[in-house]
Coordinates of C-alpha atoms and ligand atoms in Angstrom, one line a residue:
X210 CA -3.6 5.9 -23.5
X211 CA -0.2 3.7 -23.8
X212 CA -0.6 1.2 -21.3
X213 CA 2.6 -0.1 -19.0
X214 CA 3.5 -2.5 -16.3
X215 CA 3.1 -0.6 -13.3
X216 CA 5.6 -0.9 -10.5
X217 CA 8.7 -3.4 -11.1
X218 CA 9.2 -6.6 -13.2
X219 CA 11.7 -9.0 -11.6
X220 CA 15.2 -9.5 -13.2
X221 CA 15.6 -12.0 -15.6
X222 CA 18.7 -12.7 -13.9
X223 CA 18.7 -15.9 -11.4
X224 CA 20.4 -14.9 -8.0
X225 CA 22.0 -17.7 -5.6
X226 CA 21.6 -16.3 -2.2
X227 CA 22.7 -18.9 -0.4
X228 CA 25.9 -17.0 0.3
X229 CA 24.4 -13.7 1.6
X230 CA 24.1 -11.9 4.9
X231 CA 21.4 -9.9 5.6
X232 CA 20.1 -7.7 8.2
X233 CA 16.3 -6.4 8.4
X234 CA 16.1 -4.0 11.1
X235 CA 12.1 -2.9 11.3
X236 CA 10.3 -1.1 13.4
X237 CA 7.3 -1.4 16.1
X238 CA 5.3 1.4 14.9
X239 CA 2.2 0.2 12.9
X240 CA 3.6 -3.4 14.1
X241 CA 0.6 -5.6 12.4
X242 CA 1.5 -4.2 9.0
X243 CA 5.4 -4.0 9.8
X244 CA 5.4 -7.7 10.4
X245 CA 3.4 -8.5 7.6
X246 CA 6.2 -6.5 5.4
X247 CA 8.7 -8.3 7.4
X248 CA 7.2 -12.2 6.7
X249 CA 6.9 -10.7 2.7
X250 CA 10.9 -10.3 2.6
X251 CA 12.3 -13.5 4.3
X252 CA 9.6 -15.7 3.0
X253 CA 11.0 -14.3 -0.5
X254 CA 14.6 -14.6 0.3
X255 CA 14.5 -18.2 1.7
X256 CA 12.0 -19.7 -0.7
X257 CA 13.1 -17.7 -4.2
X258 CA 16.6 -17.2 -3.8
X259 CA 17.6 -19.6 -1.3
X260 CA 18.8 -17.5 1.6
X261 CA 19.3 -19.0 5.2
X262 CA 17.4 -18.7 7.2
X263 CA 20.2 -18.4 9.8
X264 CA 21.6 -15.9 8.2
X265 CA 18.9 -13.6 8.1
X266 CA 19.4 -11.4 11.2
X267 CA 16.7 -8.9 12.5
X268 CA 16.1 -6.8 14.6
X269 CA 13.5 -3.9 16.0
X270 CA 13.5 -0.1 16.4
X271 CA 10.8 2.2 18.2
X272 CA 10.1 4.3 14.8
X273 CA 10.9 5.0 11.3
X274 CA 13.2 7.8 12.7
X275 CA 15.8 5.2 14.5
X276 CA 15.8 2.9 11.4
X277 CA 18.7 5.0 9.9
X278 CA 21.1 4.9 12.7
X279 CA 19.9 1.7 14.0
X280 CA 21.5 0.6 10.3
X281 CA 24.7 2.5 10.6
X282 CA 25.3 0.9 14.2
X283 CA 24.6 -2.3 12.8
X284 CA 26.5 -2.6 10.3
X285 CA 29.4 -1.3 12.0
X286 CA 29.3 -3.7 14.3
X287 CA 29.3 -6.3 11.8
X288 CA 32.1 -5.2 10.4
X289 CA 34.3 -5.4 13.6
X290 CA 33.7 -9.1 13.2
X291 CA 33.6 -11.7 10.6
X292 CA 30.1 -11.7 9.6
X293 CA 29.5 -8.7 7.6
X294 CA 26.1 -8.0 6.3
X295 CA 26.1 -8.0 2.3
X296 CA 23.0 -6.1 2.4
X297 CA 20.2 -4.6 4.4
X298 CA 16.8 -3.8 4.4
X299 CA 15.1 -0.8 6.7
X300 CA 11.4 -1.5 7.2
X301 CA 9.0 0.5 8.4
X302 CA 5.4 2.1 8.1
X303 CA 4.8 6.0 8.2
X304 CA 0.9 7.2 8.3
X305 CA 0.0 10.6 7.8
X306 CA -1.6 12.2 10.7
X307 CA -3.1 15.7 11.5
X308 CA 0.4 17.2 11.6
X309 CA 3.6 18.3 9.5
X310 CA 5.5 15.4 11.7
X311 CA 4.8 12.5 9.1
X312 CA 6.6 15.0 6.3
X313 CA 9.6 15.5 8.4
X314 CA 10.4 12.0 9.6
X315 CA 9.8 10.4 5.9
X316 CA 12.4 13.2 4.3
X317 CA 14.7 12.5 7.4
X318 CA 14.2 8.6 6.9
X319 CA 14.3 8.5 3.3
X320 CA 17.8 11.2 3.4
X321 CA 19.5 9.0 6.0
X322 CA 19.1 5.6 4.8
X323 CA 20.4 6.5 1.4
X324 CA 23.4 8.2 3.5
X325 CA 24.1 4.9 5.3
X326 CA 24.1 2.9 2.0
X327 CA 26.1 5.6 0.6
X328 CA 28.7 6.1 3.1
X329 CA 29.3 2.3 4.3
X330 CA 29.5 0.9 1.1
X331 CA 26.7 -1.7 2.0
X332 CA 23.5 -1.8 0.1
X333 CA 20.7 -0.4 2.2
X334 CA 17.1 -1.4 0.9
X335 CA 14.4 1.5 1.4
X336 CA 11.5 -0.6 2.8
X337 CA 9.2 2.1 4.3
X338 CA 5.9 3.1 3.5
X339 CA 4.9 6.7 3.8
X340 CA 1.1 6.4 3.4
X341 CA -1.5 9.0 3.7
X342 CA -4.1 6.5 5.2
X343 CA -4.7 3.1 7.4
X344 CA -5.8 2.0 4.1
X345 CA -2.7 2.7 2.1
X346 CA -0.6 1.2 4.1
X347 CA -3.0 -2.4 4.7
X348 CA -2.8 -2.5 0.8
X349 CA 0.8 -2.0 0.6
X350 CA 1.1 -5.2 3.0
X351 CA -0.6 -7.3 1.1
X352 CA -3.5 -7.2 3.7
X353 CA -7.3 -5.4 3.6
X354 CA -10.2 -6.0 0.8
X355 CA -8.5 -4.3 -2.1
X356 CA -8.0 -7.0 -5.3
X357 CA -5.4 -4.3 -6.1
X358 CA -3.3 -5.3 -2.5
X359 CA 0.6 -6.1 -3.0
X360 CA 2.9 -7.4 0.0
X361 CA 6.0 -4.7 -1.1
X362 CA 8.0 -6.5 1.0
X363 CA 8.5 -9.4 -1.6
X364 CA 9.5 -6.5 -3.9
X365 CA 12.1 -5.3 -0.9
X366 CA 13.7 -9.1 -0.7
X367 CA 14.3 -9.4 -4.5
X368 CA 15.9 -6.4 -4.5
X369 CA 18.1 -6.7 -1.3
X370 CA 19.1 -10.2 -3.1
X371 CA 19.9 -8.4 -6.5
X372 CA 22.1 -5.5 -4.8
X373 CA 23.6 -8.1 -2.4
X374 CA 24.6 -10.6 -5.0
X375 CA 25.9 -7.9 -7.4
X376 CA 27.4 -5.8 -5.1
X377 CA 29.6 -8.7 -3.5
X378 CA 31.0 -9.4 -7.5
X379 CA 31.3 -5.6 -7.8
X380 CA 33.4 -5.5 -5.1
X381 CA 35.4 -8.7 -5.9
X382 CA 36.2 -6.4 -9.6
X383 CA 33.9 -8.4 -11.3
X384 CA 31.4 -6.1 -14.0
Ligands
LIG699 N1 4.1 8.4 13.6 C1 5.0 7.4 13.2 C2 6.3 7.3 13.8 N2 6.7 8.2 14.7 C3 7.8 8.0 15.7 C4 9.1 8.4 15.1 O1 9.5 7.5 14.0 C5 10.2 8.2 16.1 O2 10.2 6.9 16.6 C6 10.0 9.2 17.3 O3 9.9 10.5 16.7 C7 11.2 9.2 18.3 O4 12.4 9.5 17.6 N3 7.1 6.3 13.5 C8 6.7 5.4 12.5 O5 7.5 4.5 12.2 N4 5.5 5.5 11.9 C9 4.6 6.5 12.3 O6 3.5 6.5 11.7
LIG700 C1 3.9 9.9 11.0 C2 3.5 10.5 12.3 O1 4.4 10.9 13.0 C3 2.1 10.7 12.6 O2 1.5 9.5 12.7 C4 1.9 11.5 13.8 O3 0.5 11.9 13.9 P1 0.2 13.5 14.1 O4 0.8 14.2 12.9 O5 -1.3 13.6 14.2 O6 0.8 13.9 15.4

């Protein structure tokens, strides 16, 4: 069988965010594994692409379900001032449970953050995990036993500084 890289290879592409804006708004659901996911993005941002600290803002929500509007609100806010976000990244960690709810909010989640990007112009990253088990989602944070683990939220901070950084020259007419 034709082996592959599974998941995604980084861009070859050298991003300065030094420049950028970003917003993380995250959730408190699951919140050992949504803070693990949380340190995996800014740790990225600040140490590979040389984003501020400072102008990293964050902030929480009860559930995956709020992350969505929580993300509209936000960056409308932002853009009644000076300080727009250039891009932002919705975290959050679904687990299956004994009921049809999980399948509902991770539809509605996954629908409505891609609306938000869509419709404000400002690229949303879709940092939540829709896992089936406790032990799914501890993988996916780069925590449990598995040699196999991965913290996806490096993966979610390289790509919110890709979209950021091109999406600020796309705007400016630059291709
Ligand atoms: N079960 C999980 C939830 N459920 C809560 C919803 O997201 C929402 O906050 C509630 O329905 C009120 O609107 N949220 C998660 O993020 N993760 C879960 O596993
Ligand atoms: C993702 C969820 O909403 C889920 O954790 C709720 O559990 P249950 O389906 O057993 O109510």
């Amino acid at each position: 069988m034709t082996s592959f890289t599974k998941g995604v290879i980084p861009s070859t592409e050298k991003f300065d965010g030094s420049s950028l804006r970003v917003l993380i708004v995250h959730t408190r659901w699951n919140y050992e594994i949504v803070e693990a996911l949380v340190r995996g993005a800014t740790e990225t941002m600040t140490s590979e692409y040389n984003v501020k600290a400072e102008n990293i803002s964050i902030q929480s929500v009860s559930g995956s379900y709020e992350l969505p509007f929580a993300a509209q609100s936000l960056i409308k806010a932002s853009k009644m001032g000076t300080q727009w976000f250039n891009v932002v990244i919705c975290i959050g960690v679904l687990i299956k449970g004994s009921t049809m709810h999980f399948e509902y909010i991770a539809e509605a989640v996954s629908q409505g953050i891609m609306r938000v990007s869509l419709d404000s112009g400002v690229p949303v990253v879709f940092g939540v995990l829709t896992c089936l088990n406790d032990e799914q989602a501890l993988e996916r944070a780069g925590l449990g036993d598995r040699e196999s683990k991965h913290n996806h939220g490096i993966d979610w901070g390289r790509c919110a500084v890709e979209m950021g950084v091109k999406n600020c020259k796309w705007m400016s007419g630059i291709i």
